[in-house]
Each structure stands twice: as structure tokens, then as C-alpha cells.
Short mmCIF file of C-alpha atoms in Angstrom, two decimals:
data_model
loop_
_atom_site.label_atom_id
_atom_site.label_comp_id
_atom_site.label_asym_id
_atom_site.label_seq_id
_atom_site.Cartn_x
_atom_site.Cartn_y
_atom_site.Cartn_z
CA MET A 4 4.70 7.63 -2.96
CA GLN A 5 7.83 8.91 -1.04
CA GLY A 6 9.55 12.17 -2.65
CA GLY A 7 8.26 11.36 -6.03
CA LYS A 8 9.28 8.01 -6.37
CA THR A 9 7.78 4.93 -6.61
CA MET A 10 7.88 3.07 -3.46
CA TRP A 11 8.33 -0.88 -3.36
CA GLY A 12 6.39 -3.31 -1.09
CA LYS A 13 7.04 -6.77 -0.31
CA TRP A 14 4.51 -9.36 1.42
CA ILE A 15 5.65 -12.40 3.25
CA GLY A 16 3.63 -15.27 4.45
CA CYS A 17 4.89 -18.18 6.74
CA SER A 18 3.33 -21.19 7.94
CA VAL A 19 4.87 -21.96 11.47
CA PRO A 20 4.21 -24.76 13.82
CA ALA A 21 3.20 -24.18 17.20
CA ALA A 22 6.33 -25.49 18.50
CA GLY A 23 8.62 -22.91 16.29
CA ARG A 24 6.45 -19.67 16.88
CA GLU A 25 8.93 -18.38 19.83
CA ARG A 26 11.90 -18.94 17.58
CA PHE A 27 10.21 -17.20 14.52
CA SER A 28 9.52 -14.36 16.85
CA GLU A 29 13.14 -14.39 17.86
CA GLY A 30 14.25 -14.36 14.23
CA GLN A 31 11.82 -11.58 13.51
CA ARG A 32 13.35 -9.26 16.15
CA GLY A 33 16.69 -9.96 14.78
CA TRP A 34 15.42 -8.20 11.99
CA ALA A 35 16.13 -4.98 13.83
CA VAL A 36 19.66 -4.78 12.27
CA ILE A 37 18.54 -3.40 9.12
CA ALA A 38 17.28 -0.16 10.59
CA GLY A 39 20.04 1.83 9.21
CA GLN A 40 19.54 0.26 5.88
CA ARG A 41 19.44 3.10 3.29
CA GLY A 42 15.81 3.09 1.63
CA LEU A 43 13.86 1.42 4.22
CA VAL A 44 10.42 3.02 4.76
CA GLY A 45 9.54 0.37 7.41
CA GLN A 46 8.87 -3.60 8.24
CA VAL A 47 5.61 -4.72 10.43
CA GLY A 48 4.10 -8.11 10.95
CA GLY A 49 2.16 -10.04 13.09
CA TRP A 50 0.17 -13.26 13.38
CA ASP A 51 -3.20 -13.85 11.54
CA PRO A 52 -5.37 -15.23 14.38
CA ALA A 53 -7.79 -16.65 11.42
CA THR A 54 -4.97 -19.03 10.15
CA GLY A 55 -2.18 -18.99 12.44
CA ARG A 56 0.39 -17.80 9.96
CA ALA A 57 2.82 -14.76 10.05
CA HIS A 58 2.91 -12.09 7.77
CA VAL A 59 5.25 -9.30 7.21
CA LEU A 60 4.84 -6.37 5.39
CA GLY A 61 8.15 -4.40 4.16
CA LEU A 62 8.31 -0.70 2.34
CA TRP A 63 11.25 0.56 0.59
CA SER A 64 11.57 3.97 -1.05
CA ASP A 65 11.95 2.38 -4.45
CA ALA A 66 12.76 -0.57 -6.23
CA GLY A 67 16.71 0.24 -6.50
CA ALA A 68 16.90 0.25 -2.65
CA TYR A 69 15.21 -2.84 -2.36
CA ARG A 70 17.14 -4.59 -4.67
CA ARG A 71 20.43 -3.39 -3.36
CA PHE A 72 19.48 -4.56 0.24
CA MET A 73 18.58 -7.85 -1.27
CA GLU A 74 21.73 -8.38 -3.46
CA GLU A 75 24.34 -6.96 -0.69
CA ARG A 76 22.87 -7.86 2.79
CA HIS A 77 19.68 -9.81 2.79
CA ASP A 78 21.23 -13.23 2.98
CA ARG A 79 23.67 -12.20 5.65
CA VAL A 80 20.84 -10.92 7.80
CA PHE A 81 18.61 -14.08 6.98
CA ALA A 82 21.67 -16.12 8.29
CA GLY A 83 22.32 -14.00 11.36
CA THR A 84 18.73 -14.32 12.40
CA GLY A 85 18.58 -18.35 12.22
CA GLY A 86 17.75 -18.93 8.64
CA ARG A 87 14.57 -20.71 8.42
CA GLY A 88 13.49 -19.26 11.65
CA GLY A 89 10.88 -21.59 12.93
CA TYR A 90 8.43 -21.63 9.84
CA SER A 91 8.07 -24.80 7.61
CA ALA A 92 6.92 -22.87 4.39
CA ILE A 93 7.06 -19.54 3.04
CA GLU A 94 5.67 -17.36 0.31
CA THR A 95 6.91 -13.76 -1.09
CA ALA A 96 5.99 -11.30 -3.21
CA ALA A 97 6.92 -8.01 -4.14
CA GLY A 98 6.39 -4.91 -6.66
CA GLU A 99 5.47 -1.43 -7.03
CA THR A 100 3.35 0.77 -4.75
CA LEU A 101 0.59 2.08 -7.22
CA PHE A 102 -0.30 4.79 -4.70
CA ASP A 103 -0.41 5.84 -1.00
CA MET A 104 -3.82 5.93 1.09
CA PRO A 105 -3.74 9.19 3.14
CA GLY A 106 -4.52 8.82 6.67
CA ASP A 107 -4.79 10.11 10.25
CA ALA A 108 -0.73 9.84 10.21
CA ALA A 109 1.69 12.23 8.81
CA GLY A 110 2.71 10.01 5.89
CA LEU A 111 3.80 6.33 5.95
CA PRO A 112 6.67 6.04 8.10
CA ALA A 113 4.44 7.75 10.90
CA ALA A 114 1.74 5.12 10.28
CA LEU A 115 4.14 2.28 10.30
CA GLY A 116 5.41 3.45 13.39
CA SER A 117 2.07 3.88 15.32
CA ALA A 118 -0.15 1.27 13.87
CA THR A 119 -1.06 -1.77 15.94
CA LEU A 120 -3.44 -3.33 13.22
CA LEU A 121 -2.84 -4.14 9.58
CA ARG A 122 -5.41 -5.00 7.58
CA VAL A 123 -4.71 -6.66 4.27
CA ALA A 124 -6.87 -7.48 0.95
CA ASP A 125 -4.83 -9.75 -1.24
CA CYS A 126 -6.92 -9.21 -4.48
CA ARG A 127 -6.72 -11.26 -7.57
CA LEU A 128 -8.27 -9.36 -10.19
CA LEU A 129 -10.45 -10.30 -13.56
CA PRO A 130 -8.68 -9.79 -16.84
CA GLY A 131 -9.08 -6.25 -17.97
CA ARG A 132 -10.11 -4.74 -14.49
CA ALA A 133 -6.68 -3.52 -13.38
CA GLU A 134 -7.52 0.21 -14.03
CA HIS A 135 -11.19 0.41 -12.75
CA PHE A 136 -9.68 -1.37 -9.53
CA LEU A 137 -7.18 1.11 -9.13
CA GLU A 138 -9.81 4.08 -9.96
CA VAL A 139 -12.15 2.20 -7.30
CA GLN A 140 -9.26 2.25 -4.83
CA ARG A 141 -8.74 6.09 -5.28
CA ASP A 142 -11.77 7.31 -5.52
CA VAL A 143 -14.25 5.16 -3.28
CA TRP A 144 -12.19 3.22 -0.68
CA ALA A 145 -9.14 5.67 -0.06
CA PRO A 146 -11.29 8.71 0.96
CA ALA A 147 -13.71 6.71 2.95
CA MET A 148 -11.18 5.17 4.99
CA ALA A 149 -9.47 8.63 5.39
CA ALA A 150 -12.70 9.95 6.68
CA ALA A 151 -13.33 6.90 8.88
CA GLY A 152 -11.11 7.91 11.71
CA GLY A 153 -8.40 5.76 12.94
CA MET A 154 -6.97 4.68 9.68
CA LEU A 155 -3.32 6.09 9.87
CA GLY A 156 -1.98 5.62 6.27
CA GLY A 157 -1.80 2.53 3.47
CA THR A 158 -0.69 1.40 -0.05
CA VAL A 159 -1.73 -0.29 -2.86
CA THR A 160 0.68 -2.31 -4.45
CA SER A 161 1.08 -4.53 -7.61
CA LEU A 162 2.40 -7.91 -6.89
CA GLY A 163 2.05 -9.32 -10.40
CA ASP A 164 -0.46 -8.58 -13.72
CA HIS A 165 -3.42 -9.75 -11.89
CA ARG A 166 -2.70 -9.44 -8.19
CA ARG A 167 -2.95 -6.25 -6.06
CA LEU A 168 -2.48 -6.30 -2.27
CA VAL A 169 -4.35 -3.23 -0.61
CA THR A 170 -2.59 -2.35 2.89
CA THR A 171 -3.96 -0.23 5.67
CA LEU A 172 -2.79 0.65 9.18
CA TRP A 173 -4.87 1.10 11.78
CA SER A 174 -4.78 2.76 15.37
CA GLY A 175 -6.61 -0.24 16.95
CA PRO A 176 -9.28 -2.70 16.50
CA GLU A 177 -12.06 -0.36 17.67
CA PRO A 178 -11.98 2.13 14.95
CA HIS A 179 -11.47 -0.67 12.24
CA GLU A 180 -14.70 -2.37 13.91
CA ARG A 181 -16.48 1.15 13.75
CA TYR A 182 -15.50 1.48 10.08
CA VAL A 183 -16.62 -2.06 9.40
CA ALA A 184 -19.98 -1.97 10.79
CA GLY A 185 -20.80 1.69 9.41
CA HIS A 186 -19.05 2.14 6.20
CA LEU A 187 -18.18 -1.21 4.72
CA PRO A 188 -21.60 -2.35 3.07
CA ALA A 189 -22.28 0.76 1.27
CA LEU A 190 -18.74 0.84 0.16
CA ARG A 191 -18.83 -2.76 -1.19
CA ALA A 192 -22.07 -1.67 -3.15
CA ARG A 193 -20.66 1.12 -4.72
CA ALA A 194 -17.33 -0.48 -5.45
CA GLY A 195 -18.90 -3.03 -7.53
CA LEU A 196 -16.12 -5.73 -6.33
CA ARG A 197 -17.70 -8.47 -8.34
CA GLU A 198 -16.85 -6.62 -11.48
CA ASP A 199 -13.39 -6.64 -10.41
CA LEU A 200 -12.19 -9.64 -8.52
CA HIS A 201 -11.58 -13.03 -9.43
CA ALA A 202 -10.97 -13.88 -5.53
CA VAL A 203 -9.76 -11.94 -2.66
CA THR A 204 -8.11 -13.23 0.63
CA GLY A 205 -8.55 -10.76 3.72
CA HIS A 206 -6.30 -10.49 6.74
CA LEU A 207 -6.36 -8.76 9.99
CA ILE A 208 -3.42 -8.91 11.87
CA PRO A 209 -2.62 -7.31 15.25
CA LEU A 210 1.02 -6.11 15.11
CA GLU A 211 3.80 -7.44 17.08
CA PRO A 212 5.69 -4.43 18.52
CA ASP A 213 9.02 -6.51 18.71
CA TRP A 214 8.92 -7.22 14.66
CA ARG A 215 8.72 -3.73 13.59
CA VAL A 216 11.61 -2.19 12.10
CA LEU A 217 11.69 1.62 11.38
CA PRO A 218 14.40 3.42 9.67
CA VAL A 219 17.14 5.11 11.55
CA PRO A 220 19.95 7.53 9.60
CA ALA A 221 22.83 5.20 8.48
CA VAL A 222 26.06 5.92 9.66
CA THR A 223 28.84 6.69 7.55
CA ALA A 224 32.46 7.04 8.01
CA GLY A 225 34.09 10.19 9.23
#
């Protein structure tokens, strides 16, 4: 949460032909124009080495800020960055963040600004398991990752009745590898994943520095 408000997250996945990757990257660099948009917490993204797809995570201070941007500015910015921007298919989902995961950074804006790696667990829940899933995220996963070293911060976002997106920002691949080797097996056993999950899709995404958009104070007329 930011300032007591419920943040809003957006998750984007794009299929990009090899010939369109540079065009897509150029389009992503163009989103820097929203840096002064009121309510932006930050936006990061990169290529998933396992699939070749591009993914972008955007975080907003609250649902109202996100909706104002979508209604008042998104389409103009989209057109200014080249529209389709090289991709052949796109999937988007958005929803409220259920809680923030603390980490080594002093809050999510700082984590978004310094992370070089994004770990995502796109979770499809079994019916009736949403409350238990959230409890496990708070009581098991979040404290363990915060103590592992190198996890800068993260969020759990609701993308629908039975879908939760767990996103963590890391300082680099080495601390994440240490966490996976030293902590993950025991944590999986404690969490009881099979009781909560119908399916989970994981992404480990090196972040593209030029795709990063961090907020700057909006310019107002004097």
C-alpha cells in the first residue's frame, strides 16, 4: 500500500516476432513520457528468456489514478509510441494490490528504480482458497524472501476472482539463485501449494533499463 491507499497493478504480456523486437523496444522507450503522470508508482519490463515474450509490470497509486490515465491519456501515448509496436498478440490484466512485500529497498518506488530482475508467479487458485493463499503469502513467503537478501520489494495483486499475481523485484540473478537453492524447497513444503493452486506460471525476467519509467513531479502551470 502507498499512503494507506490500495495500489493498482497492470500486467502485460506480448508475443513479439524476432523481426519486431527492436521496434517493440523502441515503443517501450517511448512510454517515458508518462513519467510525470500523477499517480504513477513505476513501470518495468523485459524479455522472458524462456518464452521470448515481452512482459511489462505497471504500478499505480490507486485505481482512480490508473483509470484517469487510461481515459485521458493512454490512447494518445499508445499512438505516439507506434501503436502495435511490433507485437503480434497482447494480453493485459489489471487489479488491486492486496499487500506489499517488504524488502531491502525503502519502498516500492525505490525497488522499481534499482531492480535488475523481476520474478513473477502467475497463480490460478482453486475455489475457496483465496484467503488461505493470501495468508501464506504474508506469513511464509514474504518474510522468507525479505530475509533472504537481495529481494528489494514486491506485491501480490488480484487479477480476478481466482487469479493472483505475485511479483518480486531483485537486485540481480545471484541473490535470487541463492534464495532458490537455499530456501525454496522448504518454503514450498510449508506453503502447501497443492492445496491452493490449480496452476502457476513462472517468469524470471531480466529488466530492460530503457523500459523503466519512474515518476517525476508533474509540471503545473504557474
